[in-house]
CSV table of C-alpha atoms in Angstrom, one decimal:
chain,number,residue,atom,x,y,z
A,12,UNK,CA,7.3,6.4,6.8
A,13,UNK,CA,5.0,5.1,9.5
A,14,UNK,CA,4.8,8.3,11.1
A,15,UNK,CA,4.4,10.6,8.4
A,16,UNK,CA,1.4,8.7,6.9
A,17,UNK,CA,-0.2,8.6,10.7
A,18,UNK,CA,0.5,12.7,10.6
A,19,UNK,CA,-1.9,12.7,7.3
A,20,UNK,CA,-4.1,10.6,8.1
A,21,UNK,CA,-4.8,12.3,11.3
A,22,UNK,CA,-4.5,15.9,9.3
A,23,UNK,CA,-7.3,14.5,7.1
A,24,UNK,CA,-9.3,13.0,9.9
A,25,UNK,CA,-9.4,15.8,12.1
A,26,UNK,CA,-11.3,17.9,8.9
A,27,UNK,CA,-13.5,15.4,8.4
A,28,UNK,CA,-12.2,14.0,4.7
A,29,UNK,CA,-12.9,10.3,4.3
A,30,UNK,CA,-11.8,10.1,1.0
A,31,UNK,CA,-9.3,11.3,-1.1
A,32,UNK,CA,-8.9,11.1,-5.4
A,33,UNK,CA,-6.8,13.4,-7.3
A,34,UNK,CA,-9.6,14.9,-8.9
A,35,UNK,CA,-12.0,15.6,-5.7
A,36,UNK,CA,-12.2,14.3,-1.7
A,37,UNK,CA,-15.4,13.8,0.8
A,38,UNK,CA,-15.5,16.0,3.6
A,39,UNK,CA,-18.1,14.2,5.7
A,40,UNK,CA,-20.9,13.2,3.1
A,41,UNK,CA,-20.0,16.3,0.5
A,42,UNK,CA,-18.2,15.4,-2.4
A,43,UNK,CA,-15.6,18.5,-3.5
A,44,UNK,CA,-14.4,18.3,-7.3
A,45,UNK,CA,-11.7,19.9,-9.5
A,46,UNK,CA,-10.3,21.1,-6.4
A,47,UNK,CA,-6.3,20.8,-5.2
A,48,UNK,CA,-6.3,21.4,-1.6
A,49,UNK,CA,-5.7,17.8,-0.8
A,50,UNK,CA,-3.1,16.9,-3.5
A,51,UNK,CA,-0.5,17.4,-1.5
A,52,UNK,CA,-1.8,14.6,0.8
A,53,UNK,CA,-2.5,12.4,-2.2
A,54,UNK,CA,0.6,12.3,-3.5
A,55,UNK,CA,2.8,12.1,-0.1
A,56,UNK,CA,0.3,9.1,0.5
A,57,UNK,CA,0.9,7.4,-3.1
A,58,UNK,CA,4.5,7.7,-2.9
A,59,UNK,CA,5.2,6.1,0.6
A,60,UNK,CA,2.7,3.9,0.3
A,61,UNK,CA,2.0,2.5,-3.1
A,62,UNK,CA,4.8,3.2,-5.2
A,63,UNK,CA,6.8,1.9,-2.4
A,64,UNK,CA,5.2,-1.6,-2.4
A,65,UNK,CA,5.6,-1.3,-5.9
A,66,UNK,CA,9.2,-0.9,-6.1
A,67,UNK,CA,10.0,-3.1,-3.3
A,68,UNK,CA,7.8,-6.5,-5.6
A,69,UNK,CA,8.7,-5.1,-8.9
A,70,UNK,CA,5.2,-3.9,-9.8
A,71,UNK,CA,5.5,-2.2,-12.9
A,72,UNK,CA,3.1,1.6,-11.8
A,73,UNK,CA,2.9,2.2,-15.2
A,74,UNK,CA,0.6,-1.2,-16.3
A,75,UNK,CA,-2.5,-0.1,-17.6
A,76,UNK,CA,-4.0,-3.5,-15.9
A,77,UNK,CA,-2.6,-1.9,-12.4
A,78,UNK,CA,-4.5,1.1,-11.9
A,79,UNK,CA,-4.0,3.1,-8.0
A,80,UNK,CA,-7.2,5.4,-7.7
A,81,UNK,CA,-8.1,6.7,-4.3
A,82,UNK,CA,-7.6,6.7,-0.3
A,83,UNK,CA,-10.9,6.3,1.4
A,84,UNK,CA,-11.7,5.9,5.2
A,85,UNK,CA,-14.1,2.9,5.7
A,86,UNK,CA,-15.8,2.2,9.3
A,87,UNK,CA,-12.5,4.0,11.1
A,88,UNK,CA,-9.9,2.5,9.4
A,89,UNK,CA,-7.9,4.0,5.9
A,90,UNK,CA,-8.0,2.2,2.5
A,91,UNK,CA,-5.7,2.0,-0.3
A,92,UNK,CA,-8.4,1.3,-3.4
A,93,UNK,CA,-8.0,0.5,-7.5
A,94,UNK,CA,-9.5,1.3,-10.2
A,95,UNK,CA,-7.9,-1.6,-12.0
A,96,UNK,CA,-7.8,-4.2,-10.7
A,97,UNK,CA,-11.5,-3.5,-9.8
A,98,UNK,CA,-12.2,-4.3,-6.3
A,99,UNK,CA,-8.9,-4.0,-4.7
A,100,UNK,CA,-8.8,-2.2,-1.4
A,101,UNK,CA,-5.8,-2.6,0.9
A,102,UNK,CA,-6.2,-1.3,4.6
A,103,UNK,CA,-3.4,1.3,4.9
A,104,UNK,CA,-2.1,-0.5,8.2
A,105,UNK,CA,-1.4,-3.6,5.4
A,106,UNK,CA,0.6,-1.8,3.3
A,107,UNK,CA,2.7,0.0,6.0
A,108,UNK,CA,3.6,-3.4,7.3
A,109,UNK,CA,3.8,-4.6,4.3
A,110,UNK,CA,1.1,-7.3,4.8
A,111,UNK,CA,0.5,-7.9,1.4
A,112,UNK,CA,-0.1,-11.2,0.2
A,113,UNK,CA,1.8,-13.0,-2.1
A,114,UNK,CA,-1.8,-13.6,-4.1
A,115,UNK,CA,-2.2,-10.1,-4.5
A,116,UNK,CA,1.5,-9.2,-5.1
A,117,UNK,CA,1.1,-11.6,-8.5
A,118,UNK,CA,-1.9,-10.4,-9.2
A,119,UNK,CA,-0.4,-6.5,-9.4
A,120,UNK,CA,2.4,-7.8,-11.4
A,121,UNK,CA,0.2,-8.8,-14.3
């Protein structure tokens, strides 16, 4: 998993995307909507990293109060963020490890 997610990562740094949404992605400071060429990325990322954390602490994906929303590069390093709960950003390196806190854990289980 580890390496796979360092092969996108890399892929999407080396075009200069620092964020990634299903519905658009920055490429350097332009934002690109309603366009697909990054979906695959999106959901490769989402499914190794998210829904695997999920499955592995019983997070239901499906919980309207648990809501995944993007993949954004902040000051060098890669962030899981939600849209619900508001605020949430996991560094990518977190989730791969699966340095999650236990806080957080409940909190995604609400």
């Amino acid at each position: 998993m580890k390496d796979k997610v360092r092969l996108i990562l890399d892929k999407l740094d080396s075009a200069n995307v620092t964020c990634i949404n299903y519905d658009y992605y920055f490429k350097g400071n332009e934002m690109v909507e309603d366009s697909f060429e990054y979906c695959d990325e999106f959901d490769t990322l989402y499914e190794l990293l998210i829904i695997n954390m999920y499955n592995k602490h019983n997070i239901d994906p499906y919980n309207d109060h648990n809501s995944f929303n993007t993949f954004r590069k902040i000051n060098g390093k890669w962030f899981a963020e939600w849209l619900n709960p508001m605020g949430l950003n996991l560094e990518i390196s977190n989730l791969i490890n699966d340095n999650v806190s236990a806080e957080i854990i409940e909190w995604l289980q609400e």
